[in-house]
């Protein structure tokens, strides 16, 4: 089969449809919701009405054979605005966690509840990080204890930095069942809506992506049915038995989810970077100083050249990782982490240069690059910091347990 980077007609049609929504609905509302620091429910409802926020879209793009469909969706939405896009697409992280190891029955029952209906859209939240366990997922202190007599799990702990945390309909929570086994003793659990003992804690006021709700969630003797351990209790105990025998037992709950979603995070970062580059390019073609368009000065032209080159190079890494994941190619050199690392740092670089090109205008809220620069920074932090990505990559290529 001939090598080609050309997108299929189906992917192009969906990409262009999402781009139109991002341009017509998301962008005009971006500054308002950034200022309000509230979940943009009217925009989510609009996305649900047109079919953009739906389980059908996520399922169709996940099944797309090249693995590029959902990546283009993420890039276009985040091109519109990162905060609003994360409010609309943040449910995908929880959905990805459930899809990774959930049983058919769990997917059938809970995926629809994550998205709700056209008339009443819902959200989902993936809860892994804790006050003392961010990058170090092995330090997760939230505990899950199985009670044989009642066939229930009892969960206690505090999660933090949870996108949609507390306002979601369904929460997917990572907890430790066998603390002595570290990450290998962890599992994920489905927390249904209105579960007693489960509540929202502090809501965070953030530097960027301010239209996306981020909060603590607190679990105080939360009791859920035994069947709500993702993947089923029997399968989990079988994995634990293999671990105790010193055998390979597959990926750990939080790390498996992050590895599957890192190319998508790279695509999100790409969208922000591309938006800032395009704005800076247009500005440089129109703004005049010293009797010339500023894009005619080599100092500005070279910035634009570097911005464009880094965006396109990042996209190639993101697309490669997406294609590998879709076609079950192992990330032997941590290709997912490479995509996330390079794309996220590109977003920070490009948005910073965009502000510089606009000068004083770029530093004001009258121009969108200021917001884009604030939004970009999160991509080097969440779902694994740049430092963690480098650690993962270096371990993969050296085979050594670097610390």
CSV table of C-alpha atoms in Angstrom, one decimal:
chain,number,residue,atom,x,y,z
A,1,UNK,CA,0.0,0.0,0.0
A,2,UNK,CA,1.4,3.4,-1.0
A,3,UNK,CA,2.4,5.8,1.8
A,4,UNK,CA,0.1,8.8,2.2
A,5,UNK,CA,-0.6,11.5,4.7
A,6,UNK,CA,-3.8,12.5,2.9
A,7,UNK,CA,-6.9,12.5,5.1
A,8,UNK,CA,-9.9,10.4,4.0
A,9,UNK,CA,-13.0,12.2,2.8
A,10,UNK,CA,-14.9,11.2,5.9
A,11,UNK,CA,-12.3,12.7,8.2
A,12,UNK,CA,-12.1,15.9,6.2
A,13,UNK,CA,-15.9,16.3,6.3
A,14,UNK,CA,-16.0,15.9,10.1
A,15,UNK,CA,-13.0,18.1,10.6
A,16,UNK,CA,-14.6,20.9,8.5
A,17,UNK,CA,-17.9,20.6,10.3
A,18,UNK,CA,-16.2,20.9,13.7
A,19,UNK,CA,-14.1,23.8,12.4
A,20,UNK,CA,-17.3,25.6,11.4
A,21,UNK,CA,-18.8,25.1,14.8
A,22,UNK,CA,-15.6,26.3,16.5
A,23,UNK,CA,-15.5,29.4,14.3
A,24,UNK,CA,-19.2,30.3,14.5
A,25,UNK,CA,-20.1,29.3,18.0
A,26,UNK,CA,-17.0,28.8,20.2
A,27,UNK,CA,-14.8,31.7,19.2
A,28,UNK,CA,-17.3,34.4,19.6
A,29,UNK,CA,-18.1,33.2,23.1
A,30,UNK,CA,-14.5,32.6,24.2
A,31,UNK,CA,-13.6,35.9,25.9
A,32,UNK,CA,-16.9,36.0,27.8
A,33,UNK,CA,-16.6,32.5,29.4
A,34,UNK,CA,-12.9,33.0,30.1
A,35,UNK,CA,-13.9,36.1,32.1
A,36,UNK,CA,-16.8,34.4,33.8
A,37,UNK,CA,-14.8,31.3,34.8
A,38,UNK,CA,-17.9,29.2,34.5
A,39,UNK,CA,-18.9,26.0,32.7
A,40,UNK,CA,-20.4,27.2,29.3
A,41,UNK,CA,-23.6,25.1,29.5
A,42,UNK,CA,-25.3,27.0,26.6
A,43,UNK,CA,-22.4,26.1,24.3
A,44,UNK,CA,-22.4,22.5,25.5
A,45,UNK,CA,-26.1,22.4,24.7
A,46,UNK,CA,-25.5,23.8,21.2
A,47,UNK,CA,-22.8,21.2,20.6
A,48,UNK,CA,-25.3,18.5,21.8
A,49,UNK,CA,-28.0,19.8,19.4
A,50,UNK,CA,-25.8,19.5,16.3
A,51,UNK,CA,-24.4,16.1,17.4
A,52,UNK,CA,-20.9,17.3,18.2
A,53,UNK,CA,-21.2,16.4,21.9
A,54,UNK,CA,-22.5,12.9,21.7
A,55,UNK,CA,-21.4,9.3,22.3
A,56,UNK,CA,-22.1,8.6,18.6
A,57,UNK,CA,-19.4,11.1,17.5
A,58,UNK,CA,-16.8,9.7,20.0
A,59,UNK,CA,-17.6,6.1,19.0
A,60,UNK,CA,-17.5,6.8,15.3
A,61,UNK,CA,-14.2,8.6,15.5
A,62,UNK,CA,-12.7,6.0,17.8
A,63,UNK,CA,-13.5,3.4,15.1
A,64,UNK,CA,-12.1,5.5,12.3
A,65,UNK,CA,-9.4,3.3,10.8
A,66,UNK,CA,-6.5,5.7,10.5
A,67,UNK,CA,-6.7,6.9,14.1
A,68,UNK,CA,-6.7,10.6,12.9
A,69,UNK,CA,-10.4,11.3,13.1
A,70,UNK,CA,-10.7,12.3,16.7
A,71,UNK,CA,-7.3,14.0,16.6
A,72,UNK,CA,-8.6,16.4,14.0
A,73,UNK,CA,-11.7,17.0,16.1
A,74,UNK,CA,-9.6,17.9,19.1
A,75,UNK,CA,-7.4,20.2,17.1
A,76,UNK,CA,-10.3,22.1,15.5
A,77,UNK,CA,-12.2,22.5,18.8
A,78,UNK,CA,-9.2,23.8,20.7
A,79,UNK,CA,-8.4,26.1,17.7
A,80,UNK,CA,-11.7,27.7,18.7
A,81,UNK,CA,-11.0,28.0,22.4
A,82,UNK,CA,-9.2,25.8,24.8
A,83,UNK,CA,-11.4,26.4,27.9
A,84,UNK,CA,-14.8,25.9,26.1
A,85,UNK,CA,-13.4,22.9,24.1
A,86,UNK,CA,-12.3,21.2,27.3
A,87,UNK,CA,-15.7,21.7,28.8
A,88,UNK,CA,-17.2,20.0,25.7
A,89,UNK,CA,-14.6,17.3,25.2
A,90,UNK,CA,-13.4,16.7,28.8
A,91,UNK,CA,-15.9,13.9,29.2
A,92,UNK,CA,-13.7,12.0,26.6
A,93,UNK,CA,-11.0,11.3,29.3
A,94,UNK,CA,-13.4,9.5,31.5
A,95,UNK,CA,-15.0,7.7,28.5
A,96,UNK,CA,-11.5,6.6,27.4
A,97,UNK,CA,-10.8,5.2,30.8
A,98,UNK,CA,-14.0,3.2,30.9
A,99,UNK,CA,-13.5,2.0,27.3
A,100,UNK,CA,-9.9,0.9,28.0
A,101,UNK,CA,-10.8,-1.9,30.4
A,102,UNK,CA,-14.6,-1.7,31.1
A,103,UNK,CA,-16.9,-4.7,30.4
A,104,UNK,CA,-19.4,-4.6,27.7
A,105,UNK,CA,-22.2,-4.3,30.3
A,106,UNK,CA,-20.4,-1.3,31.9
A,107,UNK,CA,-19.9,0.5,28.6
A,108,UNK,CA,-23.6,-0.1,27.6
A,109,UNK,CA,-24.9,1.2,31.0
A,110,UNK,CA,-22.5,4.1,31.7
A,111,UNK,CA,-21.3,5.7,28.5
A,112,UNK,CA,-24.8,7.0,27.7
A,113,UNK,CA,-25.0,8.5,31.2
A,114,UNK,CA,-21.7,10.3,30.7
A,115,UNK,CA,-23.1,12.3,27.7
A,116,UNK,CA,-26.8,12.5,28.6
A,117,UNK,CA,-29.3,13.5,25.8
A,118,UNK,CA,-29.6,16.3,23.3
A,119,UNK,CA,-32.1,18.0,25.5
A,120,UNK,CA,-30.2,17.3,28.8
A,121,UNK,CA,-26.5,16.9,28.2
A,122,UNK,CA,-24.4,15.5,31.0
A,123,UNK,CA,-20.7,15.5,31.8
A,124,UNK,CA,-18.2,12.9,33.1
A,125,UNK,CA,-15.0,13.3,35.1
A,126,UNK,CA,-11.8,11.2,35.4
A,127,UNK,CA,-10.4,11.6,38.9
A,128,UNK,CA,-6.8,10.5,39.4
A,129,UNK,CA,-4.6,13.3,40.9
A,130,UNK,CA,-4.5,14.0,44.6
A,131,UNK,CA,-3.1,16.7,46.8
A,132,UNK,CA,0.0,14.6,47.4
A,133,UNK,CA,-0.1,12.4,44.2
A,134,UNK,CA,0.0,14.3,40.9
A,135,UNK,CA,2.8,13.0,38.7
A,136,UNK,CA,3.5,10.2,41.2
A,137,UNK,CA,0.4,8.1,40.7
A,138,UNK,CA,2.0,5.4,42.9
A,139,UNK,CA,1.4,7.7,45.8
A,140,UNK,CA,-2.4,7.7,45.4
A,141,UNK,CA,-3.9,7.5,48.9
A,142,UNK,CA,-7.6,7.1,48.1
A,143,UNK,CA,-8.5,3.6,49.3
A,144,UNK,CA,-11.1,1.2,48.1
A,145,UNK,CA,-12.1,-1.7,50.4
A,146,UNK,CA,-14.4,-4.6,49.3
A,147,UNK,CA,-17.1,-5.7,51.8
A,148,UNK,CA,-17.9,-9.3,51.0
A,149,UNK,CA,-21.1,-9.4,53.2
A,150,UNK,CA,-22.8,-6.6,51.2
A,151,UNK,CA,-21.0,-6.9,47.9
A,152,UNK,CA,-20.0,-3.3,48.1
A,153,UNK,CA,-16.9,-1.2,47.6
A,154,UNK,CA,-16.2,1.5,50.2
A,155,UNK,CA,-14.0,4.4,49.0
A,156,UNK,CA,-12.3,7.2,51.1
A,157,UNK,CA,-10.0,9.9,49.9
A,158,UNK,CA,-9.7,13.3,48.2
A,159,UNK,CA,-9.1,13.9,44.5
A,160,UNK,CA,-7.9,17.2,43.0
A,161,UNK,CA,-7.5,18.9,39.6
A,162,UNK,CA,-10.5,17.0,38.4
A,163,UNK,CA,-11.9,18.3,35.1
A,164,UNK,CA,-15.7,18.5,35.6
A,165,UNK,CA,-15.2,17.2,39.2
A,166,UNK,CA,-18.3,17.5,41.3
A,167,UNK,CA,-20.6,18.8,38.4
A,168,UNK,CA,-20.3,15.6,36.4
A,169,UNK,CA,-23.0,13.0,36.2
A,170,UNK,CA,-20.6,10.1,36.3
A,171,UNK,CA,-17.1,10.1,37.9
A,172,UNK,CA,-14.4,7.5,37.2
A,173,UNK,CA,-12.1,7.4,40.3
A,174,UNK,CA,-8.7,5.7,40.6
A,175,UNK,CA,-8.2,4.2,44.0
A,176,UNK,CA,-5.7,1.8,45.7
A,177,UNK,CA,-7.1,-1.6,46.7
A,178,UNK,CA,-3.8,-3.2,47.6
A,179,UNK,CA,-1.5,-0.3,48.7
A,180,UNK,CA,1.5,-2.6,49.2
A,181,UNK,CA,1.6,-3.3,45.4
A,182,UNK,CA,1.9,0.4,44.4
A,183,UNK,CA,0.4,1.3,41.0
A,184,UNK,CA,-0.2,-2.4,40.3
A,185,UNK,CA,-2.7,-2.6,43.2
A,186,UNK,CA,-4.9,0.2,41.9
A,187,UNK,CA,-8.2,0.0,40.1
A,188,UNK,CA,-10.8,2.4,38.7
A,189,UNK,CA,-14.4,2.7,40.0
A,190,UNK,CA,-17.6,4.1,38.6
A,191,UNK,CA,-19.3,6.6,40.9
A,192,UNK,CA,-23.0,7.0,39.9
A,193,UNK,CA,-24.8,10.3,40.2
A,194,UNK,CA,-26.0,11.4,43.7
A,195,UNK,CA,-24.0,8.8,45.5
A,196,UNK,CA,-24.0,9.5,49.3
A,197,UNK,CA,-20.6,10.6,50.7
A,198,UNK,CA,-19.4,11.9,47.4
A,199,UNK,CA,-19.2,15.7,47.0
A,200,UNK,CA,-17.3,18.5,45.4
A,201,UNK,CA,-14.6,20.3,47.4
A,202,UNK,CA,-12.7,23.4,46.4
A,203,UNK,CA,-13.3,24.8,42.9
A,204,UNK,CA,-10.0,26.2,41.5
A,205,UNK,CA,-9.5,29.6,40.0
A,206,UNK,CA,-7.0,29.0,37.2
A,207,UNK,CA,-4.4,30.9,35.1
A,208,UNK,CA,-5.9,29.5,31.9
A,209,UNK,CA,-8.7,27.2,30.4
A,210,UNK,CA,-10.9,29.2,32.8
A,211,UNK,CA,-14.2,28.1,31.1
A,212,UNK,CA,-13.4,24.5,32.1
A,213,UNK,CA,-14.5,23.5,35.6
A,214,UNK,CA,-11.7,22.1,37.8
A,215,UNK,CA,-12.2,21.1,41.3
A,216,UNK,CA,-11.5,18.7,44.2
A,217,UNK,CA,-13.9,15.8,44.9
A,218,UNK,CA,-14.1,14.2,48.3
A,219,UNK,CA,-15.1,10.6,49.0
A,220,UNK,CA,-16.3,10.0,52.6
A,221,UNK,CA,-17.3,6.4,53.1
A,222,UNK,CA,-18.7,6.2,49.6
A,223,UNK,CA,-20.4,2.9,49.0
A,224,UNK,CA,-21.0,1.6,45.5
A,225,UNK,CA,-22.1,-1.9,44.3
A,226,UNK,CA,-19.4,-4.5,43.8
A,227,UNK,CA,-20.0,-4.5,40.0
A,228,UNK,CA,-18.8,-0.9,39.6
A,229,UNK,CA,-15.1,-1.7,39.6
A,230,UNK,CA,-14.1,-1.1,36.0
A,231,UNK,CA,-13.5,-4.4,34.2
A,232,UNK,CA,-15.1,-6.5,37.0
A,233,UNK,CA,-13.8,-7.7,40.3
A,234,UNK,CA,-12.9,-11.2,39.1
A,235,UNK,CA,-10.6,-9.8,36.4
A,236,UNK,CA,-9.0,-7.4,38.8
A,237,UNK,CA,-8.3,-10.2,41.4
A,238,UNK,CA,-6.8,-12.4,38.6
A,239,UNK,CA,-4.5,-9.6,37.7
A,240,UNK,CA,-3.5,-9.1,41.3
A,241,UNK,CA,-2.8,-12.8,41.6
A,242,UNK,CA,-0.4,-12.6,38.6
A,243,UNK,CA,1.3,-9.6,40.2
A,244,UNK,CA,1.9,-11.5,43.4
A,245,UNK,CA,3.4,-14.4,41.4
A,246,UNK,CA,5.8,-12.0,39.8
A,247,UNK,CA,4.1,-12.2,36.4
A,248,UNK,CA,3.3,-9.4,34.0
A,249,UNK,CA,-0.2,-8.1,34.6
A,250,UNK,CA,-0.7,-5.4,32.0
A,251,UNK,CA,-1.0,-1.6,32.5
A,252,UNK,CA,-2.1,0.2,35.6
A,253,UNK,CA,-5.4,2.1,35.7
A,254,UNK,CA,-4.3,5.8,35.5
A,255,UNK,CA,-1.2,5.2,33.4
A,256,UNK,CA,-3.1,3.2,30.9
A,257,UNK,CA,-5.6,6.0,30.5
A,258,UNK,CA,-3.0,8.7,30.1
A,259,UNK,CA,-1.0,6.7,27.6
A,260,UNK,CA,-4.1,6.3,25.4
A,261,UNK,CA,-5.0,10.0,25.6
A,262,UNK,CA,-1.6,11.6,25.3
A,263,UNK,CA,-1.8,11.9,21.4
A,264,UNK,CA,-5.2,13.6,21.9
A,265,UNK,CA,-3.7,16.1,24.4
A,266,UNK,CA,-1.1,16.8,21.8
A,267,UNK,CA,-3.8,17.5,19.3
A,268,UNK,CA,-5.4,19.9,21.7
A,269,UNK,CA,-2.2,21.8,22.1
A,270,UNK,CA,-1.8,21.9,18.4
A,271,UNK,CA,-5.2,23.7,18.1
A,272,UNK,CA,-4.1,26.4,20.5
A,273,UNK,CA,-0.7,26.8,18.8
A,274,UNK,CA,-2.3,27.0,15.3
A,275,UNK,CA,-4.8,29.6,16.4
A,276,UNK,CA,-2.1,31.8,17.9
A,277,UNK,CA,0.1,31.4,14.8
A,278,UNK,CA,-2.7,32.3,12.4
A,279,UNK,CA,-3.6,35.4,14.3
A,280,UNK,CA,0.0,36.5,14.6
A,281,UNK,CA,0.5,35.9,10.9
A,282,UNK,CA,-2.5,38.0,9.9
A,283,UNK,CA,-1.4,40.7,12.3
A,284,UNK,CA,2.1,40.8,10.8
A,285,UNK,CA,0.7,41.1,7.3
A,286,UNK,CA,-1.4,44.1,8.2
A,287,UNK,CA,0.4,46.0,11.0
A,288,UNK,CA,2.8,48.7,9.9
A,289,UNK,CA,5.8,50.2,11.6
A,290,UNK,CA,8.6,52.4,10.1
A,291,UNK,CA,6.6,52.5,6.9
A,292,UNK,CA,6.6,48.7,6.3
A,293,UNK,CA,4.5,45.7,7.2
A,294,UNK,CA,6.1,44.2,10.3
A,295,UNK,CA,6.1,40.8,8.6
A,296,UNK,CA,8.5,42.3,6.1
A,297,UNK,CA,11.1,42.6,8.9
A,298,UNK,CA,13.4,39.5,9.2
A,299,UNK,CA,13.0,39.5,13.0
A,300,UNK,CA,9.3,38.9,12.7
A,301,UNK,CA,9.4,36.7,9.5
A,302,UNK,CA,11.8,34.3,11.1
A,303,UNK,CA,9.6,34.0,14.2
A,304,UNK,CA,6.6,33.1,12.0
A,305,UNK,CA,8.8,30.5,10.1
A,306,UNK,CA,9.8,28.8,13.3
A,307,UNK,CA,6.3,28.8,14.6
A,308,UNK,CA,4.9,27.2,11.5
A,309,UNK,CA,7.7,24.6,11.3
A,310,UNK,CA,7.2,23.5,14.9
A,311,UNK,CA,3.5,23.3,14.5
A,312,UNK,CA,3.8,21.0,11.5
A,313,UNK,CA,6.5,18.9,13.1
A,314,UNK,CA,4.3,18.4,16.2
A,315,UNK,CA,1.3,17.4,14.1
A,316,UNK,CA,3.4,14.6,12.4
A,317,UNK,CA,4.3,13.2,15.9
A,318,UNK,CA,0.7,13.4,17.0
A,319,UNK,CA,-0.6,11.8,13.9
A,320,UNK,CA,2.0,9.0,14.1
A,321,UNK,CA,1.0,8.2,17.7
A,322,UNK,CA,-2.7,8.3,16.8
A,323,UNK,CA,-2.1,5.9,13.9
A,324,UNK,CA,0.0,3.6,16.0
A,325,UNK,CA,-2.6,3.5,18.8
A,326,UNK,CA,-5.5,2.8,16.4
A,327,UNK,CA,-3.5,0.0,14.7
A,328,UNK,CA,-2.3,-1.6,17.9
A,329,UNK,CA,1.3,-0.8,17.3
A,330,UNK,CA,3.2,-0.7,20.7
A,331,UNK,CA,4.8,2.5,21.8
A,332,UNK,CA,8.2,1.0,22.1
A,333,UNK,CA,9.9,4.4,22.2
A,334,UNK,CA,7.0,6.1,24.1
A,335,UNK,CA,5.7,7.7,20.9
A,336,UNK,CA,2.6,8.8,22.7
A,337,UNK,CA,4.7,10.8,25.2
A,338,UNK,CA,6.8,12.2,22.4
A,339,UNK,CA,3.7,13.6,20.7
A,340,UNK,CA,2.4,15.1,23.9
A,341,UNK,CA,5.8,16.6,25.0
A,342,UNK,CA,6.6,18.2,21.7
A,343,UNK,CA,3.1,19.5,20.9
A,344,UNK,CA,2.6,21.0,24.4
A,345,UNK,CA,5.9,22.8,24.4
A,346,UNK,CA,5.3,24.0,20.9
A,347,UNK,CA,2.0,25.5,22.1
A,348,UNK,CA,3.8,27.4,24.9
A,349,UNK,CA,6.5,28.6,22.4
A,350,UNK,CA,4.1,29.6,19.7
A,351,UNK,CA,1.7,31.5,21.9
A,352,UNK,CA,4.6,33.3,23.6
A,353,UNK,CA,6.0,34.4,20.2
A,354,UNK,CA,2.5,35.5,19.1
A,355,UNK,CA,2.3,37.8,22.1
A,356,UNK,CA,5.7,39.2,21.2
A,357,UNK,CA,4.8,39.8,17.6
A,358,UNK,CA,1.7,41.8,18.7
A,359,UNK,CA,3.8,43.7,21.2
A,360,UNK,CA,1.7,45.7,23.7
A,361,UNK,CA,-1.5,44.7,22.0
A,362,UNK,CA,-0.6,41.1,22.6
A,363,UNK,CA,-0.4,41.7,26.3
A,364,UNK,CA,-4.0,43.1,26.5
A,365,UNK,CA,-7.2,41.2,26.8
A,366,UNK,CA,-8.5,43.0,23.7
A,367,UNK,CA,-6.5,40.5,21.6
A,368,UNK,CA,-7.0,36.8,21.9
A,369,UNK,CA,-3.3,35.8,21.9
A,370,UNK,CA,-3.1,36.8,25.6
A,371,UNK,CA,-5.8,34.2,26.5
A,372,UNK,CA,-4.2,31.6,24.2
A,373,UNK,CA,-0.9,32.1,26.0
A,374,UNK,CA,-2.5,31.5,29.3
A,375,UNK,CA,-4.4,28.4,28.0
A,376,UNK,CA,-1.3,26.9,26.4
A,377,UNK,CA,0.7,26.4,29.6
A,378,UNK,CA,-1.6,23.7,31.0
A,379,UNK,CA,-0.6,21.3,28.2
A,380,UNK,CA,2.9,21.0,29.7
A,381,UNK,CA,1.4,20.1,33.1
A,382,UNK,CA,-1.8,18.0,33.0
A,383,UNK,CA,-1.9,14.3,32.0
A,384,UNK,CA,1.8,14.1,32.8
A,385,UNK,CA,4.2,17.1,33.0
A,386,UNK,CA,6.9,17.6,30.4
A,387,UNK,CA,9.4,16.3,33.0
A,388,UNK,CA,7.4,13.1,33.3
A,389,UNK,CA,7.1,12.7,29.5
A,390,UNK,CA,10.9,13.0,29.3
A,391,UNK,CA,11.3,10.4,32.0
A,392,UNK,CA,8.9,8.0,30.2
A,393,UNK,CA,10.7,8.5,26.9
A,394,UNK,CA,14.2,8.1,28.3
A,395,UNK,CA,13.2,4.9,30.1
A,396,UNK,CA,11.7,3.5,26.9
A,397,UNK,CA,14.8,4.2,24.8
A,398,UNK,CA,17.5,3.2,27.3
A,399,UNK,CA,15.7,0.4,29.0
A,400,UNK,CA,17.1,1.7,32.3
A,401,UNK,CA,15.1,2.6,35.5
A,402,UNK,CA,16.0,6.3,35.4
A,403,UNK,CA,15.1,8.4,38.4
